[in-house]
Coordinates of C-alpha atoms in Angstrom, one line a residue:
M7 CA 0.0 -0.3 0.3
A8 CA 1.5 3.2 -1.1
L9 CA 2.2 5.7 1.6
P10 CA -0.1 8.5 2.8
P11 CA 2.1 11.6 0.5
T12 CA 4.4 14.1 3.0
R13 CA 1.9 17.0 5.2
K14 CA 4.5 19.9 3.6
L15 CA 5.0 23.2 5.4
P16 CA 2.9 26.3 3.9
K17 CA 4.8 28.3 1.3
D18 CA 7.2 30.6 1.8
F19 CA 7.7 29.5 5.7
L20 CA 10.9 29.8 7.5
W21 CA 12.7 27.8 9.3
G22 CA 16.4 28.7 10.8
F23 CA 18.4 28.0 14.0
A24 CA 18.1 31.2 17.0
T25 CA 21.1 32.5 19.3
A26 CA 21.7 35.6 20.8
S27 CA 24.6 38.4 21.0
F28 CA 25.9 38.2 24.0
Q29 CA 26.0 34.3 24.6
I30 CA 28.3 33.9 21.0
E31 CA 29.6 36.9 20.0
G32 CA 32.2 37.5 22.9
S33 CA 34.9 40.5 22.8
S34 CA 32.8 42.6 25.1
D35 CA 35.5 45.0 24.6
V36 CA 36.4 45.1 20.8
D37 CA 36.0 47.8 18.4
G38 CA 34.5 50.6 20.8
R39 CA 31.5 48.3 22.0
G40 CA 30.6 49.7 25.8
K41 CA 29.4 47.3 28.6
S42 CA 26.4 45.7 28.6
I43 CA 24.4 45.3 32.2
W44 CA 25.6 41.4 31.7
D45 CA 29.3 42.2 31.4
D46 CA 30.2 42.6 35.4
F47 CA 26.6 40.9 36.5
A48 CA 28.5 37.7 35.5
K49 CA 31.5 38.4 37.2
I50 CA 30.5 38.4 40.3
P51 CA 30.7 35.2 41.9
G52 CA 27.7 33.4 42.2
K53 CA 25.5 34.7 39.8
T54 CA 26.8 32.1 37.1
L55 CA 26.7 28.1 38.2
D56 CA 30.7 27.8 36.5
G57 CA 31.5 31.4 37.9
R58 CA 32.2 32.6 33.6
S59 CA 31.3 35.3 32.0
G60 CA 30.5 36.9 28.4
D61 CA 33.4 37.5 27.6
I62 CA 34.6 35.0 25.0
A63 CA 31.5 33.3 24.6
T64 CA 31.5 31.2 21.1
D65 CA 33.8 33.8 20.0
S66 CA 31.1 34.2 17.1
Y67 CA 32.6 38.3 16.4
R68 CA 35.4 37.1 14.9
L69 CA 34.5 33.4 14.6
W70 CA 31.7 35.3 12.2
K71 CA 31.9 34.1 8.6
E72 CA 32.6 30.5 10.3
D73 CA 29.0 30.4 11.5
V74 CA 27.8 31.3 8.9
A75 CA 29.1 28.9 6.7
L76 CA 27.8 26.7 8.4
L77 CA 24.5 27.7 8.5
A78 CA 24.8 28.2 4.6
A79 CA 26.2 24.1 5.1
Y80 CA 23.3 22.9 6.8
G81 CA 20.9 25.3 4.1
V82 CA 18.7 27.1 6.6
K83 CA 16.3 30.1 4.9
A84 CA 16.4 32.6 7.9
Y85 CA 19.1 32.6 11.2
R86 CA 17.4 34.4 14.0
F87 CA 19.6 36.5 15.8
S88 CA 20.5 39.5 18.0
L89 CA 22.0 43.0 18.3
S90 CA 23.8 43.9 21.0
W91 CA 23.0 47.9 21.9
S92 CA 26.3 48.3 23.7
R93 CA 28.3 47.2 20.6
I94 CA 26.5 49.6 17.9
I95 CA 25.8 53.1 21.5
P96 CA 28.4 51.9 23.7
L97 CA 26.5 53.8 25.9
G98 CA 23.4 53.6 24.8
G99 CA 21.7 56.7 25.3
R100 CA 20.2 58.9 22.3
N101 CA 22.9 61.8 23.2
D102 CA 25.6 59.4 23.3
P103 CA 27.7 58.7 20.0
V104 CA 26.7 55.6 17.5
N105 CA 29.9 53.0 17.0
P106 CA 30.2 53.3 13.6
K107 CA 32.8 49.4 13.8
G108 CA 29.6 47.7 15.2
I109 CA 27.1 49.2 12.3
E110 CA 30.1 48.1 10.2
F111 CA 30.0 44.4 11.8
Y112 CA 26.4 44.0 11.8
N113 CA 26.3 45.2 8.0
K114 CA 28.8 43.0 7.0
F115 CA 27.3 39.3 9.3
I116 CA 23.4 41.0 7.0
D117 CA 25.4 40.8 3.5
A118 CA 27.1 37.5 3.9
L119 CA 23.2 35.9 5.0
L120 CA 21.9 37.4 2.5
E121 CA 24.7 36.2 -0.1
N122 CA 23.5 32.8 1.6
G123 CA 20.2 32.9 0.6
I124 CA 19.6 33.0 4.1
T125 CA 16.7 35.5 5.7
P126 CA 17.8 37.7 8.6
F127 CA 15.4 37.5 11.7
V128 CA 16.9 40.5 13.9
T129 CA 16.0 41.1 17.6
L130 CA 16.6 44.2 18.4
Y131 CA 17.1 43.4 22.1
H132 CA 17.8 40.0 24.2
W133 CA 18.0 41.5 27.6
D134 CA 21.6 43.1 27.5
L135 CA 21.0 46.9 27.8
P136 CA 23.6 49.2 28.4
Q137 CA 25.2 50.0 31.9
A138 CA 25.9 53.1 31.4
L139 CA 21.6 53.6 31.0
H140 CA 21.3 51.3 34.5
E141 CA 23.7 54.3 36.1
R142 CA 22.4 56.7 34.5
Y143 CA 18.8 56.6 35.0
N144 CA 18.3 52.4 36.3
G145 CA 17.6 51.5 33.0
W146 CA 14.0 49.2 32.7
L147 CA 12.6 51.6 35.9
N148 CA 12.7 55.0 34.6
K149 CA 9.4 53.7 31.6
D150 CA 9.5 57.6 30.0
E151 CA 13.7 57.8 29.8
V152 CA 14.5 53.9 28.7
T153 CA 11.6 54.5 26.3
K154 CA 13.4 57.5 24.5
D155 CA 17.0 55.8 24.5
Y156 CA 15.6 53.0 23.5
V157 CA 13.5 54.2 20.0
N158 CA 15.7 55.8 19.3
Y159 CA 18.3 53.4 19.5
T160 CA 16.1 50.9 17.4
R161 CA 15.8 54.1 14.2
V162 CA 19.3 53.9 14.1
C163 CA 19.1 49.9 13.6
F164 CA 15.9 50.5 11.1
E165 CA 18.3 53.2 9.3
A166 CA 21.6 51.4 9.2
F167 CA 20.4 47.4 8.6
G168 CA 15.8 48.3 7.2
D169 CA 17.3 47.8 3.7
R170 CA 17.2 44.9 3.8
V171 CA 16.4 42.8 7.8
K172 CA 12.3 42.7 7.1
H173 CA 12.1 40.7 9.9
W174 CA 12.4 42.6 13.6
L175 CA 12.0 41.6 16.9
T176 CA 11.3 44.5 19.4
I177 CA 12.3 42.0 22.3
N178 CA 13.3 39.4 23.9
E179 CA 10.8 37.9 26.6
P180 CA 9.8 40.9 28.4
W181 CA 8.1 38.2 31.5
C182 CA 12.4 37.2 31.7
V183 CA 14.1 40.4 31.9
A184 CA 11.2 41.9 34.5
I185 CA 10.8 38.8 36.9
L186 CA 14.5 37.0 36.4
G187 CA 16.5 40.6 36.5
Y188 CA 13.8 42.7 38.5
G189 CA 12.5 40.1 41.2
R190 CA 14.5 37.1 41.5
G191 CA 17.6 38.3 40.8
V192 CA 19.1 35.6 38.7
F193 CA 19.0 37.4 36.2
A194 CA 21.3 41.2 35.3
P195 CA 20.8 43.4 36.8
G196 CA 20.1 41.2 39.6
R197 CA 17.3 43.6 41.6
S198 CA 15.8 41.9 44.6
S199 CA 14.4 41.6 48.6
D200 CA 16.8 39.4 49.0
R201 CA 19.6 40.6 50.5
E202 CA 21.6 37.8 50.3
R203 CA 20.8 38.3 46.5
S204 CA 21.1 41.8 46.1
P205 CA 21.9 44.6 48.0
E206 CA 18.7 47.0 46.5
G207 CA 15.8 46.1 44.9
D208 CA 12.0 45.5 45.5
S209 CA 10.6 41.9 44.0
S210 CA 7.4 43.5 45.4
T211 CA 7.0 46.2 42.6
E212 CA 9.9 46.6 40.7
P213 CA 9.4 43.4 38.1
W214 CA 5.9 44.8 37.4
I215 CA 7.1 48.3 36.6
V216 CA 9.5 46.8 33.8
G217 CA 7.4 45.1 32.4
H218 CA 5.1 47.9 31.8
S219 CA 8.2 49.7 31.1
V220 CA 9.1 47.2 28.1
I221 CA 6.0 47.5 27.0
Y222 CA 5.5 50.4 26.4
A223 CA 9.0 50.9 25.1
H224 CA 8.4 48.3 22.7
A225 CA 4.5 49.9 21.3
N226 CA 6.9 53.0 20.5
A227 CA 9.6 51.1 18.6
V228 CA 6.5 49.8 16.7
K229 CA 4.9 53.0 16.8
L230 CA 8.7 54.6 14.9
Y231 CA 9.0 51.8 12.0
R232 CA 5.2 51.7 11.1
E233 CA 5.6 55.1 10.4
E234 CA 8.7 56.2 9.1
F235 CA 10.0 52.8 7.9
K236 CA 7.4 50.4 6.7
P237 CA 6.1 52.2 4.0
T238 CA 9.4 51.6 1.8
Q239 CA 10.8 48.9 4.3
K240 CA 7.6 46.3 3.6
G241 CA 9.2 45.1 6.9
Q242 CA 7.4 43.3 9.7
I243 CA 7.6 44.1 13.2
G244 CA 6.5 42.7 16.9
I245 CA 7.5 41.0 20.4
T246 CA 8.2 37.8 21.5
L247 CA 7.2 35.9 24.3
N248 CA 8.1 33.3 26.7
G249 CA 5.2 31.0 28.3
D250 CA 5.0 27.3 28.0
W251 CA 1.3 25.3 28.3
A252 CA -0.3 25.6 31.8
M253 CA -2.3 22.1 32.3
P254 CA -4.8 21.2 35.3
Y255 CA -2.9 18.5 37.6
D256 CA -6.2 16.7 38.0
D257 CA -9.8 17.7 37.2
K258 CA -10.0 19.5 40.3
P259 CA -11.7 23.1 39.9
E260 CA -9.2 24.5 41.8
N261 CA -6.5 23.2 40.0
I262 CA -8.4 24.2 36.7
D263 CA -8.9 27.8 38.2
A264 CA -4.4 26.8 38.8
A265 CA -4.0 26.1 35.1
Q266 CA -5.8 29.8 33.9
H267 CA -3.9 31.6 37.1
A268 CA -0.1 30.7 35.8
L269 CA -0.9 31.7 32.4
D270 CA -2.6 35.2 33.9
F271 CA 0.9 35.7 35.6
A272 CA 2.7 34.6 31.4
I273 CA 1.2 34.5 28.4
G274 CA -3.1 34.5 28.9
N275 CA -5.9 32.6 29.7
P276 CA -6.4 29.4 27.1
A277 CA -10.2 29.2 28.5
A278 CA -12.0 26.8 26.5
F279 CA -8.8 25.3 24.5
I280 CA -6.7 23.7 28.1
L281 CA -7.0 19.7 28.2
S282 CA -7.3 17.0 31.6
P283 CA -4.4 15.5 32.0
S284 CA -6.9 12.6 32.1
A285 CA -9.2 13.1 29.0
D286 CA -8.5 14.4 25.7
T287 CA -11.9 16.5 26.3
P288 CA -11.3 20.4 27.0
L289 CA -12.1 21.6 30.5
N290 CA -13.8 25.4 30.9
F291 CA -12.6 27.7 32.8
S292 CA -14.3 30.0 35.7
R293 CA -13.1 33.1 34.8
N294 CA -12.3 33.2 31.0
S295 CA -11.9 36.9 31.0
C296 CA -9.0 36.7 32.6
T297 CA -5.7 36.9 30.4
G298 CA -2.0 37.1 30.0
W299 CA 0.5 39.9 31.5
F300 CA 2.0 41.0 28.0
A301 CA 0.2 39.2 25.3
D302 CA -3.4 40.5 26.3
S303 CA -2.2 44.0 27.2
I304 CA -0.3 44.1 23.4
Y305 CA -3.1 42.8 21.9
L306 CA -6.0 42.8 22.9
G307 CA -5.3 46.5 25.8
F308 CA -5.8 45.3 28.6
Y309 CA -4.0 43.5 31.5
P310 CA -5.4 40.6 33.5
P311 CA -8.4 41.0 35.5
Y312 CA -6.3 38.3 37.6
M313 CA -3.0 40.4 38.0
R314 CA -4.8 43.9 39.5
E315 CA -7.2 41.4 41.7
V316 CA -3.4 39.7 42.9
L317 CA -1.6 42.9 43.1
G318 CA -3.8 45.9 43.8
D319 CA -2.2 49.5 43.0
R320 CA 1.4 47.7 42.6
M321 CA 0.1 47.2 39.0
P322 CA 1.4 49.7 36.8
D323 CA -1.5 51.1 34.3
F324 CA -1.5 53.2 30.9
T325 CA -3.3 56.5 30.2
A326 CA -6.4 55.9 27.6
D327 CA -3.4 57.5 24.8
E328 CA -0.9 55.3 26.1
W329 CA -2.8 51.6 26.1
A330 CA -4.5 52.9 22.2
L331 CA -0.2 52.9 21.5
V332 CA 0.4 49.6 23.0
K333 CA -3.0 47.8 21.3
G334 CA -2.5 46.0 18.2
S335 CA 1.7 46.5 18.6
S336 CA 2.7 43.5 16.6
D337 CA 2.2 42.4 13.6
F338 CA 2.7 39.1 14.9
Y339 CA 3.2 37.1 17.8
G340 CA 6.7 35.4 18.6
M341 CA 6.4 32.3 20.3
N342 CA 9.0 31.2 22.4
T343 CA 8.2 27.7 24.7
Y344 CA 10.0 24.7 26.1
T345 CA 7.3 22.2 28.1
T346 CA 4.3 21.8 29.8
N347 CA 3.5 22.8 33.2
L348 CA 0.9 20.1 35.7
C349 CA -0.4 22.9 37.5
K350 CA -2.0 22.9 41.4
A351 CA -4.0 25.1 43.4
G352 CA -2.0 26.8 46.7
G353 CA 1.3 28.1 45.6
D354 CA 2.7 31.5 46.9
D355 CA 5.0 32.5 44.2
E356 CA 3.2 35.8 43.0
F357 CA 6.0 36.0 39.9
Q358 CA 4.0 32.5 38.6
G359 CA 0.4 33.0 39.3
N360 CA 0.2 31.2 43.1
V361 CA 0.5 28.2 41.6
D362 CA 2.5 25.1 42.1
Y363 CA 3.9 23.4 39.3
T364 CA 4.5 20.0 38.9
F365 CA 5.7 16.8 35.7
K366 CA 4.7 14.9 38.1
R367 CA 0.8 13.7 36.9
P368 CA -1.7 12.2 40.0
D369 CA -0.8 8.0 39.4
G370 CA 3.3 9.2 40.2
T371 CA 4.5 9.2 36.4
E372 CA 6.4 11.8 35.1
L373 CA 4.5 13.9 32.4
G374 CA 7.8 13.5 29.6
N375 CA 11.8 13.0 29.3
Q376 CA 13.5 14.8 31.9
A377 CA 15.9 17.5 30.3
H378 CA 19.4 18.4 31.9
C379 CA 17.8 21.5 33.4
A380 CA 14.7 21.1 36.0
W381 CA 11.8 23.3 34.7
L382 CA 12.0 21.1 31.0
Q383 CA 10.5 17.7 30.5
D384 CA 9.6 16.6 26.8
Y385 CA 6.0 16.7 25.7
P386 CA 5.3 18.0 22.9
E387 CA 1.2 17.4 23.2
G388 CA 1.2 21.0 24.4
F389 CA 3.6 22.9 22.3
R390 CA 0.5 21.1 19.8
S391 CA -1.9 23.0 22.6
L392 CA -0.3 26.2 23.1
L393 CA -0.4 26.9 19.6
N394 CA -4.1 25.6 19.0
Y395 CA -4.2 28.8 22.0
I396 CA -2.8 31.2 20.6
G397 CA -3.9 31.0 16.6
K398 CA -7.2 30.9 18.1
R399 CA -7.6 33.8 20.8
Y400 CA -5.0 36.3 19.0
K401 CA -5.6 35.8 15.6
L402 CA -8.0 38.5 15.0
P403 CA -7.8 41.8 13.9
I404 CA -6.6 44.7 16.1
L405 CA -6.7 48.0 15.7
R406 CA -4.8 49.8 12.7
V407 CA -3.5 45.9 12.0
T408 CA -4.5 42.6 11.3
I409 CA -1.2 40.1 13.0
S410 CA -0.2 38.4 9.9
F411 CA 0.8 35.1 10.6
I412 CA -0.2 34.3 14.2
S413 CA 2.8 32.6 15.6
P414 CA 6.3 32.0 14.6
V415 CA 7.6 30.3 17.2
T416 CA 10.8 32.1 17.8
E417 CA 12.5 29.7 20.2
N418 CA 11.6 25.9 21.2
G419 CA 13.9 23.1 22.6
F420 CA 16.1 20.7 24.8
A421 CA 18.6 20.2 26.9
V422 CA 20.3 17.0 27.5
K423 CA 20.6 15.3 31.1
G424 CA 24.6 15.7 31.2
E425 CA 25.7 16.5 28.2
N426 CA 28.2 19.3 29.1
D427 CA 30.3 16.2 30.9
M428 CA 29.5 13.4 28.1
P429 CA 32.4 13.0 25.9
L430 CA 32.4 14.6 22.8
E431 CA 31.2 11.1 20.6
D432 CA 28.6 10.8 23.0
A433 CA 27.5 14.3 22.9
L434 CA 26.6 13.8 20.0
V435 CA 24.6 11.6 19.7
D436 CA 21.7 13.4 21.1
N437 CA 18.8 11.3 20.9
D438 CA 16.7 12.7 23.5
R439 CA 17.3 16.3 21.5
V440 CA 15.9 14.1 18.4
H441 CA 13.3 12.7 20.1
Y442 CA 12.1 16.1 21.7
F443 CA 12.1 17.9 18.0
Q444 CA 10.0 14.4 16.3
G445 CA 7.7 15.8 18.9
T446 CA 7.5 19.1 18.4
T447 CA 7.4 19.9 14.7
A448 CA 5.3 16.1 13.9
S449 CA 2.3 18.7 16.7
L450 CA 3.9 22.0 14.3
I451 CA 2.7 20.1 11.4
N452 CA -0.2 18.9 12.9
A453 CA -1.5 22.6 14.3
I454 CA -1.2 23.3 10.3
H455 CA -3.0 21.4 8.9
S456 CA -5.4 19.3 10.9
D457 CA -5.7 22.2 13.2
G458 CA -5.9 25.6 10.6
V459 CA -3.5 27.2 12.8
D460 CA -1.3 29.8 10.5
I461 CA 2.5 29.2 11.6
R462 CA 4.8 30.5 9.0
S463 CA 7.9 30.3 10.7
Y464 CA 10.0 27.9 13.1
F465 CA 13.3 28.0 14.4
P466 CA 14.8 25.7 17.4
W467 CA 17.5 26.6 20.1
S468 CA 19.9 27.3 20.1
F469 CA 22.4 27.0 16.1
L470 CA 25.6 26.7 19.2
D471 CA 25.7 25.0 22.4
N472 CA 26.7 29.0 24.2
F473 CA 26.8 31.3 27.2
E474 CA 23.3 30.6 28.7
W475 CA 23.1 33.2 31.1
A476 CA 22.9 32.2 34.7
D477 CA 23.3 28.6 33.5
G478 CA 27.2 29.4 32.4
Y479 CA 28.1 26.7 30.3
S480 CA 26.8 24.1 32.0
T481 CA 24.2 23.3 30.0
R482 CA 23.8 22.6 26.1
F483 CA 21.1 23.4 23.9
G484 CA 22.8 23.6 20.5
V485 CA 21.8 21.7 18.0
T486 CA 25.9 22.6 16.9
Y487 CA 28.4 21.2 19.4
V488 CA 31.4 24.0 20.6
D489 CA 34.3 22.6 22.0
Y490 CA 35.0 25.5 24.2
E491 CA 38.8 25.0 24.3
T492 CA 39.4 25.0 20.6
Q493 CA 36.1 27.0 19.4
K494 CA 35.7 23.9 16.9
R495 CA 32.0 23.3 16.1
Y496 CA 30.6 19.2 15.0
P497 CA 27.1 19.5 14.0
K498 CA 25.3 16.5 16.1
A499 CA 23.0 14.5 15.6
S500 CA 19.4 16.3 16.3
A501 CA 20.8 19.3 13.6
K502 CA 21.3 16.3 11.1
W503 CA 17.6 15.1 12.1
L504 CA 16.3 18.7 11.8
I505 CA 17.9 19.5 8.0
K506 CA 16.2 15.9 7.1
W507 CA 12.9 16.8 7.9
F508 CA 12.7 20.4 6.9
K509 CA 13.9 19.7 3.9
E510 CA 11.2 17.2 3.0
H511 CA 8.5 18.9 4.3
D512 CA 9.8 22.5 2.9
T513 CA 7.3 24.0 0.2
P514 CA 10.0 26.0 -2.4
S515 CA 8.6 29.7 -2.8
D516 CA 9.7 32.4 -5.4
K517 CA 10.2 34.2 -2.3
D518 CA 13.5 31.9 -1.7
I519 CA 16.4 33.4 -1.1
K520 CA 19.1 32.4 -3.8
P521 CA 22.4 32.1 -2.2
K522 CA 25.1 34.5 -4.7
A523 CA 28.0 33.3 -3.5
T524 CA 29.7 31.1 -0.2
V525 CA 31.6 32.6 2.7
P526 CA 35.4 33.0 2.1
V527 CA 37.4 31.0 4.7
R528 CA 38.8 33.6 7.5
E529 CA 42.2 34.3 8.2
E530 CA 41.8 34.7 11.7
A531 CA 40.7 32.2 14.4
P532 CA 40.0 33.1 17.8
K533 CA 38.9 31.1 21.0
L534 CA 35.1 30.5 22.4
I535 CA 34.4 29.5 26.0
D536 CA 32.1 27.3 27.3
K537 CA 28.2 28.0 27.4
T538 CA 24.9 26.4 28.3
N539 CA 21.3 26.5 29.6
S540 CA 20.3 26.7 33.1
S541 CA 18.5 28.3 36.0
D542 CA 16.0 27.5 38.1
F543 CA 13.7 29.8 37.4
S544 CA 13.4 30.8 33.6
T545 CA 10.5 29.3 32.0
T546 CA 12.2 29.2 28.5
S547 CA 15.9 29.4 28.0
T548 CA 17.6 28.9 30.5
V549 CA 18.6 25.3 32.3
K550 CA 19.0 24.2 35.8
G551 CA 21.7 21.2 36.8
S552 CA 24.6 20.9 38.8
P553 CA 27.8 21.9 37.0
R554 CA 30.9 20.5 37.2
A555 CA 33.5 23.0 37.0
S556 CA 34.4 24.5 34.5
P557 CA 38.2 24.8 33.4
T558 CA 39.2 28.1 32.9
P559 CA 40.2 29.0 29.8
K560 CA 43.5 28.1 28.0
A561 CA 45.7 30.8 26.1
M562 CA 44.3 32.0 22.2
R563 CA 45.1 29.4 19.9
S564 CA 46.8 29.8 17.2
R565 CA 45.3 32.2 15.3
G566 CA 46.8 31.7 11.3
I567 CA 44.6 29.9 7.7
K568 CA 45.8 26.4 8.5
A569 CA 44.1 26.5 11.8
R570 CA 40.9 28.5 10.9
V571 CA 41.2 25.9 7.5
T572 CA 41.4 22.7 9.7
R573 CA 38.4 24.0 12.5
Y574 CA 36.0 24.9 9.3
L575 CA 36.8 21.2 7.5
T576 CA 36.2 19.4 10.8
A577 CA 32.6 20.6 11.4
L578 CA 31.7 20.2 7.8
V579 CA 33.4 16.7 8.0
A580 CA 31.1 15.8 11.4
F581 CA 28.2 17.2 9.2
V582 CA 28.2 15.7 6.5
K583 CA 28.7 12.0 8.6

């Protein structure tokens, strides 16, 4: 009997991999770059699990040509990366000078991607606020000042790169900016009410102020782009929000409400779309008017009633004119998601909506395969549920714009347990990560074809193993293994599996960029540090583990063309195998 035809991805679907500037670039004091809030924070003892910083990371500022060549060898259609604000405007402010070397670097990088047929998908802000702005007026705690400086920074980027960049993300994961940076204090700038963790900060008020500022800055940047750049540059601009699927622990009404409340404090209320853990039938919510902090403010124009109930006058508000600006301030919904949580009532963690999370079902079984990080298990059914929820809830005309593609999946990935401690040959056979992507890609296709969800892109996290924020380099999310001592890149089994899957499911389009050239081998060969993804507190792109002590970085290896060619050929040979 003939096999059924392969269900294809939509025409013009973009796929590739994702990274962030601070996590891969290194060269923190090179070519005029200023400090970001992560530079000094990562060097404070105890702030990263292995005591290491982003000074070298994967050395991609120096090895960028090698990285583009590897992306081209993978055959990706797009690459999601972020710009470093402090590399472009070292002191960050609207009256501070622009760094021509920073502009030159990103211009060359964008041109090289396009020459190799790769669409740039650019994040303007991925957690790396210029340190000078934090010192000048407390950064994101000062809504009016930081908005003016952020909008000026985005203007510089639109003017410099917008003739070639047609896909913009304003802010990556505002929940992490606010909660992890100003509530829990585990991310830069590390403010918290916990005086053992931070000498200053107020976790009861600052996260909500920061979230409010981020939303407002985002909306003003979108307004700028739409009014002054979009008519000629013809691009799209939006935000990417983190959030994992929430399911009730069981059918008890209080746990059904708990799943709703968890989403209220992150994304939104899925109302009738949440499934019972014991049946494939929807559960109805008692408060289906409650919705999420960032998604409902940006797409629907209000903050969740449940959040207002919990926070009272600690929850900032916008004026009527500001709400009019915020509502509809995204051309699409960028979705970062990694796992699913079973939710119980009775928690006392305000940042989680006073909900307890677990992966253990009432019968004692685990929801899925355990990752290296405690907060992540493999559960593809939740990925499909979340795609359906977002697609159904937010696919509607909003203010002056209709969302043109509901859900680019801008991050999604898995950290294999103990991968950092494995011999290279074992780490490259990352079967648990392959299993994870087998599930999420099946859910992706089912959501598109069976459920009718409009999804236009998918960016697994991450292209490279890298500096994973508070986790340092102890957790690895990359589909490409990075040897932090030699800077060599080695494709893992997951990279090969994803590349094969996307080639089988791709629909050719006349909009596909045709490669114009191959990137020449660079004459310089710098070095990288050890990095990964782990944190107890992130629900998206960080990982938890008990890392071994990482070795002190050794002296820089040979930088001649011979060393460069050796590393590059090693990676390509591993890929072909």
